Amino acid sequence: MDAWNLLLSGFADALTPVNLLLCFVGVVLGTAVGVLPGLGSSMAVAMLIPLTFRLEPTGAFIMLAGVYFGGQFGGATTAILLNTPGQSSSMATAFEGFLMSRRGRAPQALATSVIGSFVGGTIACVAVVFCAPFLVDFALRFGPAEYFALVLFAFAATAAVVADSAVRGLTALGLGLALGVVGIDAQTGVARYTLGSGPLLDGISVVVVTVGMLAIGEVLHVAARNRSGQRLQDIDTGRPWLDRKDVRRSFLPWMRGTALGLPFGAIPAGGSEIPTFLSLGYERRLARRRGGSEFGRGAIEGVAAPEAANNSTTAVSLVPLLGLGLPTSATTAIMLGAFQQYGMQPGPLLFQDEGELVWALLASLFIGNVLLLVLNLPFAPVWAKLLSIPQHYLYAAIAVFATLGAYASKLAVSDIVLVYLVGLLSFLLRRTGVPLAPVLIGVILGPLAEQELRRAMAVGQGNVLVLFDSPIAVSLYAVLAVAVVGTLVLRRRSRRTAA
């Protein structure tokens, strides 16, 4: 059965009343979280995972994907209206979007960002549908050595790219690996790093780590910085719309931004920030060549291209997650943990064993994009009203829901204690500038790396060279070496230039 037939069968499952409702709930929650600065879709997904365990897996992942996409849509609202990006992926949009709003063109900026997000997300969803089967065929060639090389690539890329300092990135990765191996070793039955505690024999749940790191840690961080309970500013947005001239100016930037964002979704730790800034810089250079540039005064191209790049990256990030079991961002790492909680391991066999779920999830991406367009284009002023919520009420509610979510996963009081201990660790990491993404990657992929390393060594009868006895593994190590060295060289040059 070809991709189109599989996708149509996925639409049949995704368009059932229950799944359609869950998709709607997901995009609404995601948009609300994206509008509020500092929260982020990764926190929303982490908090929702415990609450989805009573749902069917298909509906649960449809809702989580809706939250993921909705957060990317909503993040541009505060970037344009307040010069405060709701998510880091909307930072590039703030440069020209806020200047447009100051010139009285906030409605045009909001419409450009929403339509650009829809265009980029839809094109990327089409790419996902056709690329995923080819990636699965390629992944079927992977053995233990190849998977270990792939996970090692994710480790090093995350630690080197996400953090400003390689030392901090590696420190965060080491903490994640340490948390991931707590509990009884599945192969030897030996208790590891439990400190004699009974509840730790089962290990530290991925739900506990993600909720503690992202939700409780953020609450503590905000409480330490701001004690005034201030409200976020609220301004008049107008009704989003575009005339023909604006559409003509935005169309090609939408296409170019989408093309720039597509490859970055498949890169570990690539993130949406890099392609959004690349697209902004490219549009700026094109405008200078043509003369009469509005950049620096509110150019609509500076909103169209970054938003298209942002959402195309988000959709493509699901390809390595589903086809290889490789998360390329903090949010996809949390979704990988959710698959594991349901007893499923993303990878090539997922398309065979859980084909209905995968294709329903891919179909829901198209549905979610349409719902997000309907929710954000006419109702952007309504979403902006969320900015009037006092911060102390908002973060108190987050703490309550995070606590209930951690308890609901196993109905164990020990998980509440653990989630606040992990939250305290997250707070300390934030205060010292240590990134959180490598911690999450280490917790989720650490056990997989250990398992595949042991399998490879068993196949090679203890010979370490078995890890390099494969063209795919050697290629991954070579790409990894080039990426790490290139990143270090670029950083050194930038520091010298700054000095």
Short mmCIF file of C-alpha atoms in Angstrom, two decimals:
data_model
loop_
_atom_site.label_atom_id
_atom_site.label_comp_id
_atom_site.label_asym_id
_atom_site.label_seq_id
_atom_site.Cartn_x
_atom_site.Cartn_y
_atom_site.Cartn_z
CA MET A 1 0.00 0.00 0.00
CA ASP A 2 1.49 3.35 -1.04
CA ALA A 3 1.83 6.43 1.14
CA TRP A 4 -1.37 8.05 -0.13
CA ASN A 5 -3.52 5.03 0.71
CA LEU A 6 -1.90 4.74 4.12
CA LEU A 7 -2.48 8.43 4.71
CA LEU A 8 -6.14 8.13 3.72
CA SER A 9 -6.57 5.29 6.18
CA GLY A 10 -4.92 7.51 8.77
CA PHE A 11 -7.45 10.27 8.04
CA ALA A 12 -10.26 7.76 8.61
CA ASP A 13 -8.91 7.14 12.13
CA ALA A 14 -7.97 10.76 12.89
CA LEU A 15 -11.38 12.13 11.85
CA THR A 16 -13.34 10.06 14.36
CA PRO A 17 -15.21 12.35 16.79
CA VAL A 18 -13.03 11.46 19.78
CA ASN A 19 -9.70 11.92 17.99
CA LEU A 20 -10.89 15.11 16.32
CA LEU A 21 -11.87 16.50 19.73
CA LEU A 22 -8.50 15.54 21.20
CA CYS A 23 -6.71 17.23 18.30
CA PHE A 24 -8.76 20.38 18.89
CA VAL A 25 -8.00 20.33 22.62
CA GLY A 26 -4.31 19.87 21.86
CA VAL A 27 -4.02 22.80 19.46
CA VAL A 28 -5.98 25.06 21.81
CA LEU A 29 -3.74 24.19 24.77
CA GLY A 30 -0.63 24.50 22.62
CA THR A 31 -1.60 27.92 21.33
CA ALA A 32 -2.38 29.14 24.84
CA VAL A 33 0.98 27.90 26.11
CA GLY A 34 2.80 29.38 23.12
CA VAL A 35 1.27 32.81 23.71
CA LEU A 36 2.44 32.94 27.33
CA PRO A 37 6.16 33.81 27.45
CA GLY A 38 8.47 31.38 29.20
CA LEU A 39 6.27 28.27 29.14
CA GLY A 40 6.95 26.48 25.86
CA SER A 41 5.40 23.46 24.18
CA SER A 42 7.90 21.10 25.83
CA MET A 43 6.53 22.00 29.28
CA ALA A 44 2.94 21.57 28.09
CA VAL A 45 3.66 18.14 26.57
CA ALA A 46 5.49 17.05 29.73
CA MET A 47 2.56 18.08 31.95
CA LEU A 48 0.00 16.37 29.72
CA ILE A 49 1.75 13.00 29.47
CA PRO A 50 0.51 11.72 32.87
CA LEU A 51 -3.02 12.84 32.04
CA THR A 52 -3.07 10.93 28.72
CA PHE A 53 -2.38 7.49 30.18
CA ARG A 54 -6.11 6.76 30.46
CA LEU A 55 -6.60 7.57 26.76
CA GLU A 56 -6.10 5.27 23.81
CA PRO A 57 -2.54 5.68 22.47
CA THR A 58 -3.70 7.06 19.12
CA GLY A 59 -5.79 9.81 20.71
CA ALA A 60 -3.09 10.60 23.25
CA PHE A 61 -0.39 11.18 20.63
CA ILE A 62 -2.75 13.16 18.41
CA MET A 63 -3.35 15.52 21.33
CA LEU A 64 0.37 15.77 22.18
CA ALA A 65 1.22 16.54 18.55
CA GLY A 66 -1.49 19.23 18.58
CA VAL A 67 0.14 20.82 21.62
CA TYR A 68 3.54 20.70 19.92
CA PHE A 69 2.28 22.42 16.77
CA GLY A 70 0.06 24.87 18.65
CA GLY A 71 2.99 26.10 20.73
CA GLN A 72 4.92 26.98 17.58
CA PHE A 73 1.94 28.90 16.16
CA GLY A 74 1.22 30.83 19.36
CA GLY A 75 4.81 31.83 20.12
CA ALA A 76 4.79 34.57 17.47
CA THR A 77 1.90 36.49 19.06
CA THR A 78 3.87 37.97 21.95
CA ALA A 79 6.96 38.32 19.75
CA ILE A 80 4.99 40.66 17.47
CA LEU A 81 2.92 42.49 20.08
CA LEU A 82 5.36 42.80 22.98
CA ASN A 83 8.81 42.02 21.55
CA THR A 84 8.78 39.07 23.98
CA PRO A 85 8.86 35.72 22.12
CA GLY A 86 6.54 33.11 23.62
CA GLN A 87 9.11 30.48 22.61
CA SER A 88 12.77 30.68 21.65
CA SER A 89 11.87 29.63 18.11
CA SER A 90 10.00 32.95 17.69
CA MET A 91 12.97 35.17 18.56
CA ALA A 92 13.74 35.96 14.92
CA THR A 93 10.11 36.97 14.32
CA ALA A 94 10.31 39.59 17.06
CA PHE A 95 12.85 41.77 15.23
CA GLU A 96 10.62 42.92 12.38
CA GLY A 97 7.25 41.84 13.81
CA PHE A 98 7.43 44.18 16.79
CA LEU A 99 8.51 47.06 14.56
CA MET A 100 5.49 46.38 12.34
CA SER A 101 3.19 46.52 15.37
CA ARG A 102 4.71 49.86 16.45
CA ARG A 103 3.94 51.22 12.98
CA GLY A 104 0.30 50.23 13.37
CA ARG A 105 0.65 47.08 11.25
CA ALA A 106 0.16 44.51 14.01
CA PRO A 107 -2.84 42.93 12.20
CA GLN A 108 -0.75 42.38 9.06
CA ALA A 109 2.17 40.99 11.08
CA LEU A 110 -0.09 38.54 12.94
CA ALA A 111 -1.76 37.39 9.72
CA THR A 112 1.61 36.93 8.00
CA SER A 113 2.94 34.81 10.86
CA VAL A 114 -0.17 32.61 11.07
CA ILE A 115 -0.41 31.99 7.32
CA GLY A 116 3.36 31.44 7.12
CA SER A 117 3.14 28.89 9.92
CA PHE A 118 0.31 27.14 8.09
CA VAL A 119 2.16 27.09 4.76
CA GLY A 120 5.43 25.87 6.28
CA GLY A 121 3.71 23.27 8.45
CA THR A 122 1.55 21.88 5.62
CA ILE A 123 4.42 21.55 3.13
CA ALA A 124 6.51 19.88 5.82
CA CYS A 125 3.69 17.44 6.62
CA VAL A 126 3.63 16.37 2.97
CA ALA A 127 7.40 15.86 3.14
CA VAL A 128 6.99 13.80 6.31
CA VAL A 129 4.43 11.50 4.67
CA PHE A 130 6.73 10.70 1.75
CA CYS A 131 10.07 10.72 3.60
CA ALA A 132 9.08 8.56 6.57
CA PRO A 133 8.69 5.27 4.61
CA PHE A 134 12.11 5.74 2.93
CA LEU A 135 13.71 6.46 6.30
CA VAL A 136 12.11 3.33 7.72
CA ASP A 137 13.54 1.22 4.88
CA PHE A 138 16.96 2.70 5.59
CA ALA A 139 16.58 2.14 9.34
CA LEU A 140 15.91 -1.57 8.82
CA ARG A 141 19.64 -1.88 8.00
CA PHE A 142 20.55 -0.74 11.50
CA GLY A 143 21.97 -3.18 14.01
CA PRO A 144 23.23 -2.63 17.57
CA ALA A 145 26.46 -0.92 16.42
CA GLU A 146 24.58 1.47 14.13
CA TYR A 147 22.02 2.36 16.78
CA PHE A 148 24.77 2.99 19.33
CA ALA A 149 26.54 5.28 16.86
CA LEU A 150 23.27 7.09 16.18
CA VAL A 151 22.56 7.64 19.88
CA LEU A 152 26.15 8.76 20.45
CA PHE A 153 25.68 11.23 17.60
CA ALA A 154 22.58 12.60 19.32
CA PHE A 155 24.44 12.88 22.63
CA ALA A 156 27.42 14.76 21.25
CA ALA A 157 25.38 16.98 18.93
CA THR A 158 23.06 17.98 21.75
CA ALA A 159 25.85 18.67 24.23
CA ALA A 160 27.98 20.61 21.74
CA VAL A 161 25.30 22.59 19.90
CA VAL A 162 22.72 23.47 22.56
CA ALA A 163 25.09 24.83 25.19
CA ASP A 164 27.29 27.91 24.87
CA SER A 165 29.98 25.92 26.66
CA ALA A 166 30.86 22.34 25.74
CA VAL A 167 31.69 21.69 29.39
CA ARG A 168 28.20 22.72 30.48
CA GLY A 169 26.62 20.66 27.72
CA LEU A 170 28.58 17.56 28.70
CA THR A 171 27.79 18.17 32.37
CA ALA A 172 24.08 18.29 31.60
CA LEU A 173 24.37 15.14 29.48
CA GLY A 174 26.19 13.34 32.31
CA LEU A 175 23.45 14.27 34.76
CA GLY A 176 20.84 12.89 32.38
CA LEU A 177 22.73 9.64 31.93
CA ALA A 178 23.09 9.29 35.71
CA LEU A 179 19.35 9.76 36.24
CA GLY A 180 18.57 7.33 33.41
CA VAL A 181 20.47 4.36 34.92
CA VAL A 182 18.98 4.58 38.42
CA GLY A 183 17.18 1.37 39.37
CA ILE A 184 17.59 -2.35 38.80
CA ASP A 185 19.74 -3.35 35.83
CA ALA A 186 17.51 -5.34 33.47
CA GLN A 187 20.29 -7.76 32.49
CA THR A 188 22.09 -8.42 35.78
CA GLY A 189 19.35 -7.65 38.30
CA VAL A 190 21.75 -5.45 40.31
CA ALA A 191 20.37 -2.31 41.97
CA ARG A 192 22.25 0.79 40.81
CA TYR A 193 22.39 4.24 42.47
CA THR A 194 19.24 3.65 44.54
CA LEU A 195 20.83 4.78 47.86
CA GLY A 196 18.94 1.94 49.55
CA SER A 197 15.58 3.48 48.66
CA GLY A 198 12.79 1.09 47.69
CA PRO A 199 10.90 3.49 45.37
CA LEU A 200 14.07 4.02 43.32
CA LEU A 201 14.35 0.31 42.47
CA ASP A 202 11.95 0.89 39.57
CA GLY A 203 14.07 3.79 38.37
CA ILE A 204 13.11 7.44 37.97
CA SER A 205 10.16 7.74 35.64
CA VAL A 206 10.52 9.79 32.47
CA VAL A 207 7.33 11.57 33.47
CA VAL A 208 8.86 12.62 36.79
CA VAL A 209 12.02 13.91 35.11
CA THR A 210 10.26 15.86 32.36
CA VAL A 211 7.62 17.41 34.62
CA GLY A 212 10.20 18.27 37.28
CA MET A 213 12.73 19.68 34.82
CA LEU A 214 10.38 21.77 32.74
CA ALA A 215 7.39 22.65 34.93
CA ILE A 216 8.56 22.75 38.55
CA GLY A 217 11.99 24.06 37.57
CA GLU A 218 10.41 26.91 35.60
CA VAL A 219 8.07 27.78 38.47
CA LEU A 220 10.99 28.01 40.91
CA HIS A 221 13.04 30.01 38.41
CA VAL A 222 10.27 32.55 37.83
CA ALA A 223 9.52 32.81 41.56
CA ALA A 224 13.18 33.60 42.26
CA ARG A 225 13.29 36.35 39.62
CA ASN A 226 9.90 38.03 40.02
CA ARG A 227 8.03 38.48 43.29
CA SER A 228 5.75 41.31 42.34
CA GLY A 229 3.00 39.24 40.74
CA GLN A 230 2.96 41.65 37.81
CA ARG A 231 0.74 41.26 34.80
CA LEU A 232 2.14 40.88 31.35
CA GLN A 233 1.36 43.86 29.14
CA ASP A 234 -1.75 43.79 26.97
CA ILE A 235 -2.12 45.87 23.81
CA ASP A 236 -4.69 46.31 21.08
CA THR A 237 -4.05 43.93 18.17
CA GLY A 238 -6.71 44.72 15.62
CA ARG A 239 -8.17 42.05 13.33
CA PRO A 240 -5.49 40.13 11.35
CA TRP A 241 -5.70 40.56 7.57
CA LEU A 242 -3.52 40.86 4.45
CA ASP A 243 -4.11 42.75 1.21
CA ARG A 244 -2.86 41.64 -2.20
CA LYS A 245 0.39 43.58 -1.93
CA ASP A 246 1.21 41.96 1.42
CA VAL A 247 0.46 38.50 0.01
CA ARG A 248 2.73 39.13 -2.98
CA ARG A 249 5.55 40.27 -0.70
CA SER A 250 5.08 37.33 1.66
CA PHE A 251 4.63 34.45 -0.76
CA LEU A 252 8.25 33.87 -1.79
CA PRO A 253 9.58 34.38 1.78
CA TRP A 254 7.09 31.74 2.92
CA MET A 255 8.50 29.31 0.34
CA ARG A 256 12.14 30.15 1.05
CA GLY A 257 11.64 29.91 4.80
CA THR A 258 9.99 26.50 4.42
CA ALA A 259 12.87 25.24 2.27
CA LEU A 260 15.43 26.42 4.83
CA GLY A 261 13.57 24.87 7.76
CA LEU A 262 12.93 21.40 6.32
CA PRO A 263 16.43 19.89 6.70
CA PHE A 264 16.95 21.24 10.23
CA GLY A 265 14.07 19.20 11.64
CA ALA A 266 16.02 15.99 11.07
CA ILE A 267 19.24 17.20 12.70
CA PRO A 268 19.76 16.29 16.39
CA ALA A 269 19.73 19.50 18.44
CA GLY A 270 19.20 21.47 15.22
CA GLY A 271 16.15 23.18 16.66
CA SER A 272 14.02 25.89 15.08
CA GLU A 273 16.22 28.79 16.14
CA ILE A 274 18.95 28.25 13.54
CA PRO A 275 16.74 28.14 10.40
CA THR A 276 14.60 31.05 11.60
CA PHE A 277 17.64 33.31 11.97
CA LEU A 278 19.10 32.01 8.69
CA SER A 279 15.87 32.83 6.86
CA LEU A 280 15.73 36.28 8.46
CA GLY A 281 19.32 37.00 7.42
CA TYR A 282 18.72 35.73 3.88
CA GLU A 283 15.64 37.91 3.39
CA ARG A 284 17.55 40.90 4.74
CA ARG A 285 20.38 40.34 2.24
CA LEU A 286 17.93 39.95 -0.64
CA ALA A 287 16.19 43.18 0.33
CA ARG A 288 19.48 45.09 0.45
CA ARG A 289 20.38 43.93 -3.05
CA ARG A 290 17.06 45.16 -4.39
CA GLY A 291 17.26 48.51 -2.60
CA GLY A 292 14.53 50.28 -0.66
CA SER A 293 14.60 47.75 2.15
CA GLU A 294 12.15 48.13 5.04
CA PHE A 295 14.27 45.96 7.33
CA GLY A 296 14.89 47.82 10.55
CA ARG A 297 11.53 49.57 10.20
CA GLY A 298 9.19 46.58 10.11
CA ALA A 299 9.57 44.45 6.94
CA ILE A 300 6.82 41.91 6.37
CA GLU A 301 9.37 39.53 4.80
CA GLY A 302 11.14 39.41 8.17
CA VAL A 303 8.00 37.89 9.69
CA ALA A 304 6.94 35.60 6.84
CA ALA A 305 10.19 33.68 6.34
CA PRO A 306 11.09 32.90 10.00
CA GLU A 307 7.61 31.66 10.84
CA ALA A 308 7.49 29.37 7.81
CA ALA A 309 10.93 28.01 8.71
CA ASN A 310 9.87 27.52 12.33
CA ASN A 311 6.88 25.32 11.60
CA SER A 312 8.44 23.34 8.77
CA THR A 313 11.21 22.34 11.20
CA THR A 314 8.66 21.25 13.78
CA ALA A 315 6.84 18.88 11.43
CA VAL A 316 10.01 17.28 10.01
CA SER A 317 11.31 16.60 13.53
CA LEU A 318 8.75 13.77 13.72
CA VAL A 319 10.51 11.87 10.91
CA PRO A 320 13.63 10.82 12.88
CA LEU A 321 11.47 10.36 15.99
CA LEU A 322 9.09 7.88 14.37
CA GLY A 323 11.49 6.26 11.89
CA LEU A 324 14.66 6.01 13.99
CA GLY A 325 13.53 6.62 17.56
CA LEU A 326 15.85 9.67 17.56
CA PRO A 327 14.54 12.88 19.17
CA THR A 328 15.90 16.12 17.69
CA SER A 329 14.50 18.53 20.30
CA ALA A 330 13.40 18.61 23.92
CA THR A 331 9.74 18.21 22.94
CA THR A 332 10.34 15.20 20.69
CA ALA A 333 12.49 13.68 23.45
CA ILE A 334 9.50 13.95 25.79
CA MET A 335 7.25 12.38 23.14
CA LEU A 336 9.75 9.53 22.83
CA GLY A 337 9.41 9.02 26.57
CA ALA A 338 5.63 8.93 26.12
CA PHE A 339 5.94 6.16 23.51
CA GLN A 340 8.08 4.19 25.95
CA GLN A 341 5.51 4.67 28.71
CA TYR A 342 2.95 3.03 26.40
CA GLY A 343 5.35 0.12 25.82
CA MET A 344 6.28 1.18 22.27
CA GLN A 345 9.75 1.92 20.89
CA PRO A 346 9.79 4.32 17.91
CA GLY A 347 11.84 3.03 15.01
CA PRO A 348 11.31 1.05 11.81
CA LEU A 349 9.25 -1.64 13.55
CA LEU A 350 6.82 1.00 14.82
CA PHE A 351 5.43 1.41 11.30
CA GLN A 352 4.82 -2.34 11.14
CA ASP A 353 3.59 -2.99 14.67
CA GLU A 354 1.64 0.25 15.21
CA GLY A 355 0.94 1.32 11.63
CA GLU A 356 -2.59 2.54 12.38
CA LEU A 357 -1.34 4.80 15.17
CA VAL A 358 1.53 6.24 13.07
CA TRP A 359 -0.57 7.09 10.04
CA ALA A 360 -3.40 8.49 12.15
CA LEU A 361 -0.81 10.70 13.86
CA LEU A 362 0.58 11.88 10.52
CA ALA A 363 -2.94 12.58 9.23
CA SER A 364 -3.72 14.56 12.39
CA LEU A 365 -0.85 16.94 11.55
CA PHE A 366 -2.78 18.17 8.50
CA ILE A 367 -5.97 18.47 10.54
CA GLY A 368 -4.14 20.31 13.32
CA ASN A 369 -2.67 22.80 10.84
CA VAL A 370 -6.13 23.65 9.53
CA LEU A 371 -7.53 24.00 13.06
CA LEU A 372 -4.61 26.24 14.04
CA LEU A 373 -5.20 28.48 11.03
CA VAL A 374 -8.87 28.83 11.98
CA LEU A 375 -8.04 29.43 15.66
CA ASN A 376 -5.21 31.89 15.18
CA LEU A 377 -6.11 33.99 12.15
CA PRO A 378 -9.42 35.49 13.33
CA PHE A 379 -8.89 35.04 17.08
CA ALA A 380 -5.37 36.40 17.64
CA PRO A 381 -6.76 39.31 19.74
CA VAL A 382 -8.47 36.77 22.02
CA TRP A 383 -5.23 34.86 22.58
CA ALA A 384 -3.49 38.12 23.40
CA LYS A 385 -5.88 38.56 26.37
CA LEU A 386 -4.09 35.67 28.09
CA LEU A 387 -1.25 38.11 28.66
CA SER A 388 -3.36 39.84 31.31
CA ILE A 389 -3.19 36.82 33.68
CA PRO A 390 -1.09 37.71 36.77
CA GLN A 391 2.07 35.63 36.74
CA HIS A 392 1.74 34.40 40.31
CA TYR A 393 -1.69 32.89 39.55
CA LEU A 394 -0.43 31.36 36.31
CA TYR A 395 2.63 29.65 37.79
CA ALA A 396 0.74 28.52 40.90
CA ALA A 397 -1.68 26.69 38.60
CA ILE A 398 1.26 25.13 36.74
CA ALA A 399 2.73 23.86 40.02
CA VAL A 400 -0.62 22.32 41.04
CA PHE A 401 -1.17 20.55 37.71
CA ALA A 402 2.44 19.36 37.59
CA THR A 403 2.11 17.84 41.07
CA LEU A 404 -1.17 16.12 40.21
CA GLY A 405 0.30 14.84 36.94
CA ALA A 406 3.34 13.35 38.65
CA TYR A 407 1.13 11.64 41.24
CA ALA A 408 -1.38 10.36 38.67
CA SER A 409 1.24 8.40 36.69
CA LYS A 410 1.77 5.79 39.46
CA LEU A 411 -0.36 7.06 42.37
CA ALA A 412 2.83 7.15 44.45
CA VAL A 413 3.71 9.89 46.94
CA SER A 414 7.38 9.15 46.31
CA ASP A 415 6.97 10.48 42.77
CA ILE A 416 5.84 13.84 44.17
CA VAL A 417 9.00 14.01 46.28
CA LEU A 418 11.12 13.06 43.28
CA VAL A 419 9.47 15.58 40.96
CA TYR A 420 10.26 18.43 43.35
CA LEU A 421 13.84 17.20 43.84
CA VAL A 422 14.28 17.12 40.07
CA GLY A 423 12.64 20.56 39.90
CA LEU A 424 15.17 21.88 42.41
CA LEU A 425 17.97 20.42 40.30
CA SER A 426 16.48 22.08 37.22
CA PHE A 427 16.33 25.42 39.07
CA LEU A 428 20.02 25.14 39.98
CA LEU A 429 20.92 24.27 36.40
CA ARG A 430 19.03 27.29 35.08
CA ARG A 431 20.72 29.61 37.55
CA THR A 432 24.17 28.36 36.50
CA GLY A 433 23.46 28.47 32.76
CA VAL A 434 23.47 24.70 32.21
CA PRO A 435 21.03 23.69 29.42
CA LEU A 436 18.18 21.29 30.12
CA ALA A 437 17.84 19.62 26.71
CA PRO A 438 20.96 17.40 27.15
CA VAL A 439 19.60 16.23 30.51
CA LEU A 440 16.35 15.08 28.91
CA ILE A 441 18.16 13.47 25.99
CA GLY A 442 20.45 11.62 28.43
CA VAL A 443 17.57 10.34 30.58
CA ILE A 444 15.57 9.03 27.63
CA LEU A 445 18.30 7.76 25.30
CA GLY A 446 20.80 6.66 27.97
CA PRO A 447 19.18 3.25 28.64
CA LEU A 448 18.87 2.67 24.88
CA ALA A 449 22.58 3.44 24.37
CA GLU A 450 23.53 1.05 27.17
CA GLN A 451 21.32 -1.70 25.77
CA GLU A 452 22.65 -1.38 22.21
CA LEU A 453 26.27 -1.19 23.40
CA ARG A 454 25.86 -4.44 25.35
CA ARG A 455 24.26 -6.14 22.35
CA ALA A 456 27.04 -5.00 20.05
CA MET A 457 29.73 -6.18 22.45
CA ALA A 458 27.96 -9.53 22.80
CA VAL A 459 27.91 -9.94 19.00
CA GLY A 460 31.60 -9.03 18.80
CA GLN A 461 32.50 -11.18 21.82
CA GLY A 462 34.02 -8.23 23.63
CA ASN A 463 35.88 -6.80 20.63
CA VAL A 464 35.47 -3.01 20.61
CA LEU A 465 36.16 -2.88 16.86
CA VAL A 466 32.67 -4.29 16.26
CA LEU A 467 31.36 -0.75 16.89
CA PHE A 468 33.20 0.40 13.73
CA ASP A 469 32.53 -2.66 11.58
CA SER A 470 29.81 -0.98 9.53
CA PRO A 471 29.81 1.73 6.82
CA ILE A 472 26.76 3.36 8.40
CA ALA A 473 28.37 3.53 11.85
CA VAL A 474 31.65 4.88 10.45
CA SER A 475 29.73 7.51 8.45
CA LEU A 476 27.86 8.62 11.57
CA TYR A 477 31.11 8.92 13.53
CA ALA A 478 32.66 10.92 10.68
CA VAL A 479 29.70 13.30 10.47
CA LEU A 480 29.77 13.64 14.24
CA ALA A 481 33.46 14.54 14.25
CA VAL A 482 33.01 17.13 11.49
CA ALA A 483 29.97 18.67 13.23
CA VAL A 484 31.64 18.94 16.63
CA VAL A 485 34.90 20.34 15.24
CA GLY A 486 33.01 22.78 13.01
CA THR A 487 30.92 24.01 15.93
CA LEU A 488 33.98 24.55 18.11
CA VAL A 489 35.83 26.42 15.33
CA LEU A 490 32.86 28.69 14.64
CA ARG A 491 32.47 29.49 18.31
CA ARG A 492 36.14 30.31 18.69
CA ARG A 493 35.99 32.62 15.68
CA SER A 494 32.89 34.37 17.02
CA ARG A 495 34.57 34.91 20.40
CA ARG A 496 37.64 36.38 18.73
CA THR A 497 35.45 38.67 16.64
CA ALA A 498 33.54 39.79 19.74
CA ALA A 499 36.80 40.41 21.60
#
